[in-house]
mmCIF file of C-alpha atoms in Angstrom:
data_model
loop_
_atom_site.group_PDB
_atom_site.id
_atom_site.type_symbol
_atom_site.label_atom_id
_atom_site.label_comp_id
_atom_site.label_asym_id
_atom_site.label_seq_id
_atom_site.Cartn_x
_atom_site.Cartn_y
_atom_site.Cartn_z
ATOM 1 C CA UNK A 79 29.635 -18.584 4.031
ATOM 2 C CA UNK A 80 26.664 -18.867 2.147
ATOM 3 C CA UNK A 81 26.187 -16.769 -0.711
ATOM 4 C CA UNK A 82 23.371 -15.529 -3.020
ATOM 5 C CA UNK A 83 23.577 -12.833 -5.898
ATOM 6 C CA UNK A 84 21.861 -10.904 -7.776
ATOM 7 C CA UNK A 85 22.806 -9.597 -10.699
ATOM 8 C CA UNK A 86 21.188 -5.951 -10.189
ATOM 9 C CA UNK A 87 20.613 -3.978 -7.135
ATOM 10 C CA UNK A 88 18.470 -1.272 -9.004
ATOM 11 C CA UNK A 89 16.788 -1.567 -12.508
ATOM 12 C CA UNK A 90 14.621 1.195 -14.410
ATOM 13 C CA UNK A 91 12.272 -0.539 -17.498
ATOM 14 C CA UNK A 92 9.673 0.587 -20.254
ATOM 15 C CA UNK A 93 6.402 -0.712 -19.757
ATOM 16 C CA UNK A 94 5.931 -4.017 -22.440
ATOM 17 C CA UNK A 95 9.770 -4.771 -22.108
ATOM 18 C CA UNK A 96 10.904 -7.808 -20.879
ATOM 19 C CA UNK A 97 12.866 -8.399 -18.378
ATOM 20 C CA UNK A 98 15.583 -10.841 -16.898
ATOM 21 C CA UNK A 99 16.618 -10.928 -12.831
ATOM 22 C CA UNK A 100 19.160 -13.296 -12.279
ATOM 23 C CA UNK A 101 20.165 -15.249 -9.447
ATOM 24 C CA UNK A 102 23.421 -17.046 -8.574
ATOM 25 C CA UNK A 103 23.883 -19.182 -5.256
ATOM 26 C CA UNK A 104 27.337 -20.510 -4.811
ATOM 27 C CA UNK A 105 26.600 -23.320 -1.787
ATOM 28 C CA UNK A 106 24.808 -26.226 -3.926
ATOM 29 C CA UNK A 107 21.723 -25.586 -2.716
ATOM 30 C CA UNK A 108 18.868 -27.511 -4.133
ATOM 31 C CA UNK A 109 16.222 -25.204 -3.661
ATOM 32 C CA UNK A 110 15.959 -21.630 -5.151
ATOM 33 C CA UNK A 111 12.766 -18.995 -4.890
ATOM 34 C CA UNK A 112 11.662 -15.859 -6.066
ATOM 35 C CA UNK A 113 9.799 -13.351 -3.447
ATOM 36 C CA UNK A 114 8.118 -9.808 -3.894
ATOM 37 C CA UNK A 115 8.542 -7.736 -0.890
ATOM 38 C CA UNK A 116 5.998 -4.852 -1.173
ATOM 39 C CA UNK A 117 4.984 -2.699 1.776
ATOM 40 C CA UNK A 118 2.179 -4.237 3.936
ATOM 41 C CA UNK A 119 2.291 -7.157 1.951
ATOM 42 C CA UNK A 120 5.192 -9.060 3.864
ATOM 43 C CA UNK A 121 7.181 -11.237 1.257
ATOM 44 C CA UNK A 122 4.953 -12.828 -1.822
ATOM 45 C CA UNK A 123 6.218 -16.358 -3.088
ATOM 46 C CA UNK A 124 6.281 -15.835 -6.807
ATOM 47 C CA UNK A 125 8.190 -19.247 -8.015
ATOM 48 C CA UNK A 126 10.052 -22.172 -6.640
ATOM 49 C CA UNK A 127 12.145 -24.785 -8.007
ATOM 50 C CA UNK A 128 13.464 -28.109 -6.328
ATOM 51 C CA UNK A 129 16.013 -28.988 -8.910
ATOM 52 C CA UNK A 130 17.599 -28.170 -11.966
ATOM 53 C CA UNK A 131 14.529 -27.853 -14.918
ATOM 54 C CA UNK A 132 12.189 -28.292 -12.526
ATOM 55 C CA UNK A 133 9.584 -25.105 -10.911
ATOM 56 C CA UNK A 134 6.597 -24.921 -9.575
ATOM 57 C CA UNK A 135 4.324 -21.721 -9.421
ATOM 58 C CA UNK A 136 4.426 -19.845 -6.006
ATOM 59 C CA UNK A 137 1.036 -17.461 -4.891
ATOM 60 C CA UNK A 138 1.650 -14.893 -7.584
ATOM 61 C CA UNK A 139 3.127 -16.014 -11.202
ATOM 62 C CA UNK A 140 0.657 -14.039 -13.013
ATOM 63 C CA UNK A 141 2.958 -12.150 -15.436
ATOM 64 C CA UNK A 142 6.077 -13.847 -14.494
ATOM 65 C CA UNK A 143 7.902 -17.128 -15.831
ATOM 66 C CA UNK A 144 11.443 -18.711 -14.645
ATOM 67 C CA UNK A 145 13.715 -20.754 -16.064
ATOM 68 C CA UNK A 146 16.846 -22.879 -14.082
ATOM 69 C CA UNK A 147 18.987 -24.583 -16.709
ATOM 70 C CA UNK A 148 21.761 -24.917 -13.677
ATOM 71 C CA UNK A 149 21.537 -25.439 -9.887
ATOM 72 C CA UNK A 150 23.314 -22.707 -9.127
ATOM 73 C CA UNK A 151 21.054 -19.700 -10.818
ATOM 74 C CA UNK A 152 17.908 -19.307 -11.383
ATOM 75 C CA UNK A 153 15.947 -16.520 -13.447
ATOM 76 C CA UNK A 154 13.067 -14.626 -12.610
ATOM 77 C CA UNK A 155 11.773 -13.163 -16.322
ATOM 78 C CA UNK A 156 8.946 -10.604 -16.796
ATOM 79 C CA UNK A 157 7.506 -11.269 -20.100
ATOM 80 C CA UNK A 158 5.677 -7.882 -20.473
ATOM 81 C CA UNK A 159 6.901 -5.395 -17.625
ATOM 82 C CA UNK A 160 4.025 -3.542 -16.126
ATOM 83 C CA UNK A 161 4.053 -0.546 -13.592
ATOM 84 C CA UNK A 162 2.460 -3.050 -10.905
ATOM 85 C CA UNK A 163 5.589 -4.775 -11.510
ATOM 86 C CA UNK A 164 7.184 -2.101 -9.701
ATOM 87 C CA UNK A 165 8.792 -3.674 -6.675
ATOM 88 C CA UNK A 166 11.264 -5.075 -4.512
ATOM 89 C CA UNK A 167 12.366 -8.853 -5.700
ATOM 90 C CA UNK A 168 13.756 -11.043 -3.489
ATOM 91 C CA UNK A 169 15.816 -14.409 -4.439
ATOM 92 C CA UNK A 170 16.380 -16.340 -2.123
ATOM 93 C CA UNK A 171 18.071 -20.551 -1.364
ATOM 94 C CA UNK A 172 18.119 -23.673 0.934
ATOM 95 C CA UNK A 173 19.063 -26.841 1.229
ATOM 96 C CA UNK A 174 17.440 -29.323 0.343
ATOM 97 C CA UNK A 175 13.594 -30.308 0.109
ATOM 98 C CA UNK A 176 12.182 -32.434 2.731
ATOM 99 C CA UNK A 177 14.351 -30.745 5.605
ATOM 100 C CA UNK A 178 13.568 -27.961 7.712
ATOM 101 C CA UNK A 179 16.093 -25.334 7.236
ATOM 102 C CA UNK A 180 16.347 -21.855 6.857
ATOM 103 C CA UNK A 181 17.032 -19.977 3.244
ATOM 104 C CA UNK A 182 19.405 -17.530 2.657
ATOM 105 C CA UNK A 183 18.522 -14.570 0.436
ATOM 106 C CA UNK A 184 20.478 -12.102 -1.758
ATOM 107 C CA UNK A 185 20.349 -8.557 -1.443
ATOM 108 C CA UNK A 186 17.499 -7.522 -3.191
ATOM 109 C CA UNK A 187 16.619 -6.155 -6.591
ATOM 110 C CA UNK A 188 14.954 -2.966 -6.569
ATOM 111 C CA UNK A 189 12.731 -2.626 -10.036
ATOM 112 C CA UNK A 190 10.857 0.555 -11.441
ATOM 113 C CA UNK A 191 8.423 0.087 -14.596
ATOM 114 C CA UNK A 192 7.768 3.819 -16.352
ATOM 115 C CA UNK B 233 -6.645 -15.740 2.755
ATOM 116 C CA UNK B 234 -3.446 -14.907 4.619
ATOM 117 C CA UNK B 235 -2.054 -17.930 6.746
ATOM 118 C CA UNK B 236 0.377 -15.675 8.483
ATOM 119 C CA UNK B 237 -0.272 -12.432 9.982
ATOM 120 C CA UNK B 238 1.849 -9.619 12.033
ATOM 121 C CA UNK B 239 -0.770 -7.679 13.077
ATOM 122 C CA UNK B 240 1.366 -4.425 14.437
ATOM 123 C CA UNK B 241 3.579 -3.079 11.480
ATOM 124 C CA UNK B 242 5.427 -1.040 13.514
ATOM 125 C CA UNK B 243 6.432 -0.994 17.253
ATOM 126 C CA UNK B 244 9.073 1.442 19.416
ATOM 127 C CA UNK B 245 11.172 0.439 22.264
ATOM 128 C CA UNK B 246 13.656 1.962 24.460
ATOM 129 C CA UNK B 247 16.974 0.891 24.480
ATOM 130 C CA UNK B 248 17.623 -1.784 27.642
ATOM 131 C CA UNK B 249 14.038 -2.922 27.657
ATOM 132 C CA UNK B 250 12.693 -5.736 26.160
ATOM 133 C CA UNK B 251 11.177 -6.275 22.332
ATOM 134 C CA UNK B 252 8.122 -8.531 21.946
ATOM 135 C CA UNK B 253 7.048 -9.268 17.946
ATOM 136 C CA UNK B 254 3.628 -11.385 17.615
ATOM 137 C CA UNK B 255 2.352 -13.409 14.767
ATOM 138 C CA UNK B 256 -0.469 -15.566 14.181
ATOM 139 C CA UNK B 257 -1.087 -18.415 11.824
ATOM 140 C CA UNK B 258 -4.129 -20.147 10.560
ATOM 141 C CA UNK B 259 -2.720 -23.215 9.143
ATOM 142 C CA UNK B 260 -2.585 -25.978 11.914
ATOM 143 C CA UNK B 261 -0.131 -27.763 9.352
ATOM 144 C CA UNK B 262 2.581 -25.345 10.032
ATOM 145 C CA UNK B 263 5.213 -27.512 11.888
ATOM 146 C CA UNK B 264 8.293 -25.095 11.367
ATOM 147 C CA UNK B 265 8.413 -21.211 12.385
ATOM 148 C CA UNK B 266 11.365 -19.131 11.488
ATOM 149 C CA UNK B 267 12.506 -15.403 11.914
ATOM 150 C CA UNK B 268 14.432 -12.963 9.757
ATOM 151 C CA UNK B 269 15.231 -9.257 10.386
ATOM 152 C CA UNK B 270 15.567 -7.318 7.555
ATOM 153 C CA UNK B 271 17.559 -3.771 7.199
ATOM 154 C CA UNK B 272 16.866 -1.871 4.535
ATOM 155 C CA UNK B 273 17.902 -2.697 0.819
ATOM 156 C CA UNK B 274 19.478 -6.117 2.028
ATOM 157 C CA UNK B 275 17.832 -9.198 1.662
ATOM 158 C CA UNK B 276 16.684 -10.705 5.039
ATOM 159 C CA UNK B 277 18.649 -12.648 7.104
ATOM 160 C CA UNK B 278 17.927 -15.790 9.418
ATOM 161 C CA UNK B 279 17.563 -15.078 12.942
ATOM 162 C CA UNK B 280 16.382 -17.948 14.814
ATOM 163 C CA UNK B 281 13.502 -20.919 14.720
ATOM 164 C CA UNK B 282 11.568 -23.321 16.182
ATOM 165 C CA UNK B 283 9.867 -26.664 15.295
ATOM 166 C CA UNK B 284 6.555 -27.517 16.579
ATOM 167 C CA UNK B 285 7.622 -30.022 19.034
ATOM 168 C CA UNK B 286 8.953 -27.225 21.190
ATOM 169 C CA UNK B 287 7.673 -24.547 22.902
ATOM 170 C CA UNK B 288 10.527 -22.328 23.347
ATOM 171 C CA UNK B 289 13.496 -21.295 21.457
ATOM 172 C CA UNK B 290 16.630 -19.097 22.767
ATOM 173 C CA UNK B 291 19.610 -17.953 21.159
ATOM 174 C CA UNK B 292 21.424 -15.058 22.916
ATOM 175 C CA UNK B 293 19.215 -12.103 23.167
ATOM 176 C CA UNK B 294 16.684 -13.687 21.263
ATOM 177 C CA UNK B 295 14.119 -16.342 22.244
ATOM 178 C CA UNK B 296 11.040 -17.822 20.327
ATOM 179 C CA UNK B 297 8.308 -19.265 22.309
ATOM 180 C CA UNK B 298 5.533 -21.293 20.290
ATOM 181 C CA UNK B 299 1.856 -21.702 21.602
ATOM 182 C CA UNK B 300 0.451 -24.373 19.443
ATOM 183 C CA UNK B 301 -3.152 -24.201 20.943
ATOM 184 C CA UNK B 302 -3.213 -20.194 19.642
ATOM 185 C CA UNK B 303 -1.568 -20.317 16.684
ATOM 186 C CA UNK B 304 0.613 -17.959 18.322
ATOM 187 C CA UNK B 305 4.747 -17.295 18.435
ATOM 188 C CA UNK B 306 6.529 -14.386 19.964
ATOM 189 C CA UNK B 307 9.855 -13.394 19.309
ATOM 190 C CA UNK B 308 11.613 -11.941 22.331
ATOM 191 C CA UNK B 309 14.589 -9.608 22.167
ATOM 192 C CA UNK B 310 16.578 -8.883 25.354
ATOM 193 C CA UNK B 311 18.250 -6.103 26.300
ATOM 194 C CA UNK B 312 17.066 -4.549 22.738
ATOM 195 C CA UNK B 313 20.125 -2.258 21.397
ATOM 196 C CA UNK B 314 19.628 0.154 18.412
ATOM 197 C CA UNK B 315 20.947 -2.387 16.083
ATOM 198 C CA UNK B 316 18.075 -4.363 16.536
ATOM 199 C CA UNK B 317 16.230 -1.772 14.688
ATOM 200 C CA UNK B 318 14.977 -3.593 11.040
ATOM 201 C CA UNK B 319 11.786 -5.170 9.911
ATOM 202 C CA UNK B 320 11.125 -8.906 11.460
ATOM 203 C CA UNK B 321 9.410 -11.250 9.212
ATOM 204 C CA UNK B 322 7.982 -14.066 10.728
ATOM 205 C CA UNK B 323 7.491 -17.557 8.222
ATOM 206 C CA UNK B 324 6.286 -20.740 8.489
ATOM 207 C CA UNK B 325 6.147 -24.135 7.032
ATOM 208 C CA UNK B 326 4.506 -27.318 6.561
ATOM 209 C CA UNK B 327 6.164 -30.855 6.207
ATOM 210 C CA UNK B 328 9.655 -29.146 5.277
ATOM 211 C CA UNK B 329 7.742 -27.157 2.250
ATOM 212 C CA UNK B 330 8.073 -23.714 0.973
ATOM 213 C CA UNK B 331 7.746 -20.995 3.964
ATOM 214 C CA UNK B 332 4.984 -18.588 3.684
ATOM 215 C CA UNK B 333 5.503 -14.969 5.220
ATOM 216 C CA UNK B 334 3.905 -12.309 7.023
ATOM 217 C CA UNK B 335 4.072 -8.569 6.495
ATOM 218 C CA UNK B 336 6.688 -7.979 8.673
ATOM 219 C CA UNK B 337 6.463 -5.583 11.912
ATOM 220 C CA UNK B 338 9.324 -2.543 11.811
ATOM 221 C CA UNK B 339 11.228 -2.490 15.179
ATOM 222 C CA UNK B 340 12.970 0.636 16.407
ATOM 223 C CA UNK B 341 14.983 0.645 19.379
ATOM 224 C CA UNK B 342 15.564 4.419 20.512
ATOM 225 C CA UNK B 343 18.754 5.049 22.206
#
């Protein structure tokens, strides 16, 4: 049974701190993402990677960076947390790239900027 | 420019009857469609998909039909029972890329 975590299910940060959402899959997956759920605006691809030290920028990086140093995790930073940070963020895997298949995503990390 | 669109964010059905979620897609290079229901604070979960090659998909109560020509898929739920109640996303995908998603249409089945 597939499996993806998240370290945090709810986070509260200052405004300007930075901030570190991490991601563990435990099925080898090659491919890991980062979404923002937000309401009426569906899920937003922030960043992707294909393989270990490798990412590529989703539809909104602005104000985000990642870093995957091992298959299995992969971590969603906000250099400079702003309010319109505020949000639900998804992580999510699947197999492998050049195959359809479905991903798998962990429960959710709910995070409030004051 | 959004490539995938639910355009009803919400929709009500009695219990017994039948559940019919719409999107529409833009991109003619979309040659994968997928579905996840989503309850709240979870992550969503796969529900069922279809490749463009077909035009229908079924798996239990729920079947996906594909009309290439519109740009159009359905996702059918049948009998719909109170756990059915979530939000549906619907995705898609080009050449086994990343999937892009729509908003997501809230489903309540009333008992």
């Amino acid at each position: 049974d597939v499996k993806v975590t998240q370290s945090s299910r709810y986070l509260v940060k200052r405004t300007g701190e930075k901030v570190f959402l991490e991601c563990v899959q435990d099925m080898d997956h090659e491919n890991m993402f980062w979404y923002r759920q937000d309401p009426g605006l569906g899920l937003r691809l922030i960043y992707f990677s294909y393989d270990v030290k490798m990412k590529e920028k989703g539809d909104i990086p602005e104000g985000y960076s990642v870093s995957r140093e091992k298959k299995e995790r992969f971590s969603l930073i906000l250099e400079s947390a702003s309010t319109n940070q505020t949000s639900m963020y998804l992580c999510a895997s699947s197999r492998v790239q050049g195959m359809n298949t479905e991903a798998f995503f962990g429960q959710g990390t709910r995070l409030t900027v004051v | 420019d959004q490539q995938v669109k639910q355009n009803s964010p919400s929709l009500s059905v009695q219990e017994g009857r039948i559940s019919i979620l719409n999107c529409d897609y833009t991109n003619s290079m979309f040659d994968y469609f997928l579905w996840y229901k989503k309850y709240p604070a979870e992550g969503p979960t796969f529900l069922i998909s279809i490749s463009s090659i077909k035009d229908k998909n079924e798996d239990g109560r729920f079947t996906v039909f594909l009309n290439k020509s519109a740009k159009h898929l359905s996702l059918h739920i049948v009998p719909s029972q109170p756990g059915d109640s979530a939000v549906y996303f619907c995705a898609a995908s080009a050449n086994a890329g990343k999937s892009t998603f729509g908003d997501g249409t809230t489903l309540t089945v009333k008992p």
